[in-house]
Short mmCIF file of C-alpha atoms in Angstrom, two decimals:
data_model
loop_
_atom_site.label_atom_id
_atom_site.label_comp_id
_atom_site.label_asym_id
_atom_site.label_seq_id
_atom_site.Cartn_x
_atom_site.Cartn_y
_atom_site.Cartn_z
CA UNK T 1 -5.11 14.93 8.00
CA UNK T 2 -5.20 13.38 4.59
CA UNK T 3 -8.20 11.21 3.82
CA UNK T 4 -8.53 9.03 0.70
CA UNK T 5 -11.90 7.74 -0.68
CA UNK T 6 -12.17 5.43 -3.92
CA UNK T 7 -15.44 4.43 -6.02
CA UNK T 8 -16.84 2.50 -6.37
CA UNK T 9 -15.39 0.03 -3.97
CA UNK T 10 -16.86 -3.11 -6.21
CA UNK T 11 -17.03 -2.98 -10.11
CA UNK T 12 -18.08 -5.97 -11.88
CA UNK T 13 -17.74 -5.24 -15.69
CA UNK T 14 -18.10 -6.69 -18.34
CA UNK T 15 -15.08 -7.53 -21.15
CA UNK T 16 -14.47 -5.00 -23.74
CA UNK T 17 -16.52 -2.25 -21.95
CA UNK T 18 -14.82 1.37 -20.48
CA UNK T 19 -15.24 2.23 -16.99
CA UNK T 20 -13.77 4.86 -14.49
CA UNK T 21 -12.21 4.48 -10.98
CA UNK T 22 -12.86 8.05 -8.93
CA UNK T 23 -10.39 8.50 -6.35
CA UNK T 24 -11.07 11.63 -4.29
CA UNK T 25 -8.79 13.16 -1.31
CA UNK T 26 -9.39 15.96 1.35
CA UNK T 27 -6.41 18.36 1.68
CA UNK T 28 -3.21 19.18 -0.27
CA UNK T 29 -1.35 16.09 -1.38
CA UNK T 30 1.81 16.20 -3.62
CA UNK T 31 1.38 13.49 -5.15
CA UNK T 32 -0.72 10.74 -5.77
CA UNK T 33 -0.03 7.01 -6.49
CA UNK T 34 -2.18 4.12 -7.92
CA UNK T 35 -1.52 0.42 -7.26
CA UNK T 36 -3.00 -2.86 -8.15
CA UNK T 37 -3.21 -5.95 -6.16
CA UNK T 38 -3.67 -9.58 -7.53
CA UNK T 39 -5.57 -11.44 -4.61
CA UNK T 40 -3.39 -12.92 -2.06
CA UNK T 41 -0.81 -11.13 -3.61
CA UNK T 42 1.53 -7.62 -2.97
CA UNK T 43 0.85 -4.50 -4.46
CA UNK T 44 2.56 -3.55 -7.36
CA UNK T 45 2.87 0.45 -8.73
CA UNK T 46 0.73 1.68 -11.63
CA UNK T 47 1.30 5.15 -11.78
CA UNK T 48 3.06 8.26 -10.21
CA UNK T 49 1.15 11.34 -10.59
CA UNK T 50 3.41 14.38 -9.53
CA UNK T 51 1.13 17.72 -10.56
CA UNK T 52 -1.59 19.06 -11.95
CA UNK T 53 -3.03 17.78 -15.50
CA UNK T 54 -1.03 14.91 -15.06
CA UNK T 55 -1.99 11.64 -17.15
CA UNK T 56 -0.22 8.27 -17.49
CA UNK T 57 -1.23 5.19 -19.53
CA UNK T 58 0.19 2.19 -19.65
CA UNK T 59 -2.06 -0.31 -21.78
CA UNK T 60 -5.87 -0.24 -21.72
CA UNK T 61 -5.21 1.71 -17.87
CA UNK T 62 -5.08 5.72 -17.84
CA UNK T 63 -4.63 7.63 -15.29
CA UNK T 64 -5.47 11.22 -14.49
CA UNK T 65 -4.57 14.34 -11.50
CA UNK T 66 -6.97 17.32 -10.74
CA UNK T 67 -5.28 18.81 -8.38
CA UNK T 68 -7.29 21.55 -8.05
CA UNK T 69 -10.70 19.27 -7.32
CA UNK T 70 -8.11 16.74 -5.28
CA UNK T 71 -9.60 13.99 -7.51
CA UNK T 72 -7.91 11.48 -9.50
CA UNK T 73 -9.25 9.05 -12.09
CA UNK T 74 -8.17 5.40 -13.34
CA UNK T 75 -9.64 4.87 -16.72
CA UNK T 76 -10.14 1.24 -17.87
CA UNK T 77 -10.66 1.08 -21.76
CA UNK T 78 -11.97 -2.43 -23.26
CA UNK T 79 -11.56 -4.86 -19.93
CA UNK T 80 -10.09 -7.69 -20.38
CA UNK T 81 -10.16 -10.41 -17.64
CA UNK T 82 -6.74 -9.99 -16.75
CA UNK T 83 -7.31 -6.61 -14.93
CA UNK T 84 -9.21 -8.25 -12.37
CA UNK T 85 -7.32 -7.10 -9.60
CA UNK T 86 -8.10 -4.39 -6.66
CA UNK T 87 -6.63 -0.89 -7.59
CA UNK T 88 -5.67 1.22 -4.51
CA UNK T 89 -4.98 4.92 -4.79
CA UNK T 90 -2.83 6.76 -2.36
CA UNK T 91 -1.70 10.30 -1.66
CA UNK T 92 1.17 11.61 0.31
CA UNK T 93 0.78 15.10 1.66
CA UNK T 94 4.48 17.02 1.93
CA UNK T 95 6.71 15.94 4.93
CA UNK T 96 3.95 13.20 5.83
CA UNK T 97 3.15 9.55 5.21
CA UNK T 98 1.23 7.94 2.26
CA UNK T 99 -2.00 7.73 3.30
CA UNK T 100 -4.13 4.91 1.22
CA UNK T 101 -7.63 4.63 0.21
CA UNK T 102 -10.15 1.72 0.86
CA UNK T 103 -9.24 0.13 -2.55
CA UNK T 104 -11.84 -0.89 -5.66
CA UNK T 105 -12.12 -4.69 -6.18
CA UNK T 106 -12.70 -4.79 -10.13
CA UNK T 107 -13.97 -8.22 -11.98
CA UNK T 108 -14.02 -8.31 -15.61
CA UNK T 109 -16.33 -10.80 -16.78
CA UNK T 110 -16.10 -13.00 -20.27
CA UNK K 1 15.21 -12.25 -6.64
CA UNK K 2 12.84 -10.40 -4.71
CA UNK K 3 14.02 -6.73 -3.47
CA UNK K 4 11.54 -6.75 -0.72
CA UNK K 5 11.45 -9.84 1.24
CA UNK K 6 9.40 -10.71 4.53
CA UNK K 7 9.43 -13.99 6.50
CA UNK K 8 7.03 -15.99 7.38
CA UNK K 9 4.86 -15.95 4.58
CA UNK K 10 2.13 -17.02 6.74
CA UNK K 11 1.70 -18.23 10.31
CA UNK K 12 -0.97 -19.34 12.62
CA UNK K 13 -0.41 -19.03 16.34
CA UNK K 14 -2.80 -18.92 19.59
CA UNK K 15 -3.41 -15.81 21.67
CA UNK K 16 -0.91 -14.62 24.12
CA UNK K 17 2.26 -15.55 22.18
CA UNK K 18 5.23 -13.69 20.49
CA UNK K 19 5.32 -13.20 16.93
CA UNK K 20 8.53 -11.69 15.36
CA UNK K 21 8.15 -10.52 11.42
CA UNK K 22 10.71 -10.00 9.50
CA UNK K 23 11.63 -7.58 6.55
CA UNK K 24 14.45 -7.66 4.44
CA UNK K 25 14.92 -5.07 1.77
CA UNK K 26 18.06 -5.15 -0.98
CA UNK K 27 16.92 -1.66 -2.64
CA UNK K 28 18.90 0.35 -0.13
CA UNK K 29 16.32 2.42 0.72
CA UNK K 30 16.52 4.88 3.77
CA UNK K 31 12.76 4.76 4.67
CA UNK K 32 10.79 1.45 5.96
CA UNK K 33 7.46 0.71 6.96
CA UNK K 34 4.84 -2.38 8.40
CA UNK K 35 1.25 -2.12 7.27
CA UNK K 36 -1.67 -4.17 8.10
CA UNK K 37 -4.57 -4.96 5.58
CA UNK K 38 -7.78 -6.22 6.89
CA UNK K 39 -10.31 -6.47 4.12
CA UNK K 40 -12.45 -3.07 3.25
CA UNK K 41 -10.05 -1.65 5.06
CA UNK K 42 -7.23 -0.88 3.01
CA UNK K 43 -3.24 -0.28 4.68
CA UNK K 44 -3.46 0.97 7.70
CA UNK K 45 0.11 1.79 8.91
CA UNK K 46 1.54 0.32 12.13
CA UNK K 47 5.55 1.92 12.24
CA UNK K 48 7.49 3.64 10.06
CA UNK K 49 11.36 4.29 10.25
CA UNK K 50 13.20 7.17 8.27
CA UNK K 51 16.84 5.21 8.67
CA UNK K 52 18.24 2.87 11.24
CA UNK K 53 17.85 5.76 14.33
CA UNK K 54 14.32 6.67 13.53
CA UNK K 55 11.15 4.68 15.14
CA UNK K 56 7.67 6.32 14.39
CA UNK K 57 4.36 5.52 15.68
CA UNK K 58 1.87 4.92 12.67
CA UNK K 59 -2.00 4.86 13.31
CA UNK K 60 -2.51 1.97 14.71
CA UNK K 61 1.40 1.06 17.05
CA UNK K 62 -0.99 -0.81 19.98
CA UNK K 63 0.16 -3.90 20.56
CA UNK K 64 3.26 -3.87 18.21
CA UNK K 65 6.55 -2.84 18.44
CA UNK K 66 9.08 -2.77 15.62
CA UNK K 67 13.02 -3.13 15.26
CA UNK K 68 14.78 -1.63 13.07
CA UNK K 69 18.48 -4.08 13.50
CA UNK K 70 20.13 -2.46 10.09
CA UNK K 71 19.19 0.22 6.88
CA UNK K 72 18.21 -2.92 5.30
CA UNK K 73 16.31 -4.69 7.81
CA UNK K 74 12.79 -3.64 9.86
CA UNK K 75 11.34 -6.43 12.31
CA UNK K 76 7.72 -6.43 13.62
CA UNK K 77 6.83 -7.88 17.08
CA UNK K 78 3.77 -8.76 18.29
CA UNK K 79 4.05 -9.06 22.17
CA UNK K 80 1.18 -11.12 22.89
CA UNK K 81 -0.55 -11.85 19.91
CA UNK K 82 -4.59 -11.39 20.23
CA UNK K 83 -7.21 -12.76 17.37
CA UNK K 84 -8.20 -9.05 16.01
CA UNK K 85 -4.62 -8.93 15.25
CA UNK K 86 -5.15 -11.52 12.86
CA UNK K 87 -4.73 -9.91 9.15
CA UNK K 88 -2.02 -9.65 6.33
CA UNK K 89 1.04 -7.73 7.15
CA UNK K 90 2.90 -5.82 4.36
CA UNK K 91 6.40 -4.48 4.82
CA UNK K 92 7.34 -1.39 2.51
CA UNK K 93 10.22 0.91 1.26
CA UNK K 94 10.66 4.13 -0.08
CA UNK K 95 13.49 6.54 -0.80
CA UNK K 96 13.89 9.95 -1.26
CA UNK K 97 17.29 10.88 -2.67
CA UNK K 98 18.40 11.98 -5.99
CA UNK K 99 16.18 14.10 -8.46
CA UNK K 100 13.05 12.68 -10.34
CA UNK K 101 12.32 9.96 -7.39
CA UNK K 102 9.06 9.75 -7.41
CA UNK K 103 9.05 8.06 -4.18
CA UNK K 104 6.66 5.32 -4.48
CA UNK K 105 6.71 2.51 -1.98
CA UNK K 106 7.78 -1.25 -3.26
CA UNK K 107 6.09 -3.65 -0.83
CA UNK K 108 6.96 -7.00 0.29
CA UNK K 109 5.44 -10.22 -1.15
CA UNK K 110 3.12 -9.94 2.69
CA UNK K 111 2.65 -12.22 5.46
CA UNK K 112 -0.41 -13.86 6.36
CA UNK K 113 -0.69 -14.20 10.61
CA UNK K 114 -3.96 -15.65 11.93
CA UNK K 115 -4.07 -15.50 15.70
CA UNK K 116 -6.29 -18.22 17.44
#
């Protein structure tokens, strides 16, 4: 059975500083999916990892697959309040469910 | 307009009544799916359905039941609603045909349901 952890699970960072999201699952999973949710609100898809080596980046957001040590990463490059949001990673091991993690709360402060 | 939809957006009710959600989708996916969010907690999943035939248990089916009326519509019930019950409901959908899908889910805008 798949298990998902994320840390941290609170960042508070500063604007215009880098920081890293770890994501880490247990067994085998296909493929693995980052989302971000706006309090109160949905979730809305980041990024679609699909293999090994894989890296997205859309804006100051990167996003990384190691397959191999079943860890992905969500880079954050110079904050800026607007990510503020809680990022959720999920995997989804072949022929079963997406299973998500606990979620990160980020706050970028001015 | 919205391709995921769910009604109520948020409802309070006391313990030991019926609560019907409803999901709506205009995406035409095959699979559907009800999670609950309860804070730290992340999704925990409740039912899934694979089309309009198909009704699967997720981790946590006590005390719900789900309808699945058409491809494009997925109902959750809660018999008789209790207060740990209370939380924020998110319908999903996800398809798998064609080459390239990555198969992400698209969730619903959530409802809020606070049980008294």
């Amino acid at each position: 059975e798949l298990k998902v952890e994320q840390n941290p699970l609170f960042l508070s960072m500063q604007e215009g500083k880098n920081y890293t999201i770890y994501c880490n699952y247990s067994t085998t999973s296909d493929r693995l999916y980052w989302y971000r949710q706006d309090p109160g609100k949905s979730l809305e898809s980041l990024f679609v990892l699909l293999s090994n080596g894989a890296v997205k980046q859309e804006g100051r957001l990167m996003a990384s697959l190691d397959t191999k040590a079943r860890l992905s990463t969500l880079h954050i490059t110079a904050a800026v309040h607007d990510l503020s949001a809680t990022y959720f990673c999920a995997g989804r091991p072949e022929g079963q469910n997406f299973v998500f993690g606990p979620g990160t709360r980020l706050s970028v402060l001015p | 307009d919205a391709d995921v939809t769910q009604t109520p957006r948020n409802r309070i009710t006391k313990t030991g009544k019926r609560i019907m959600l409803e999901c709506s989708q205009t995406k035409g996916h095959d699979r559907m799916y009800w999670y609950r969010q309860d804070p730290g907690l992340g999704l925990r999943l409740i039912y899934y359905s694979f089309d309009v035939k198909d009704i699967n248990k997720g981790e946590i089916s006590d005390g719900y039941s789900v309808s699945r009326q058409a491809q494009a519509k997925f109902s959750l019930s809660l018999e008789s609603a209790i207060p740990n019950q209370t939380a924020l409901y998110f319908c999903a959908t996800s398809d798998i045909r064609g080459t390239g899908v990555h198969n992400e889910q698209f969730f619903g805008p959530g409802t809020r349901l606070t049980v008294l």
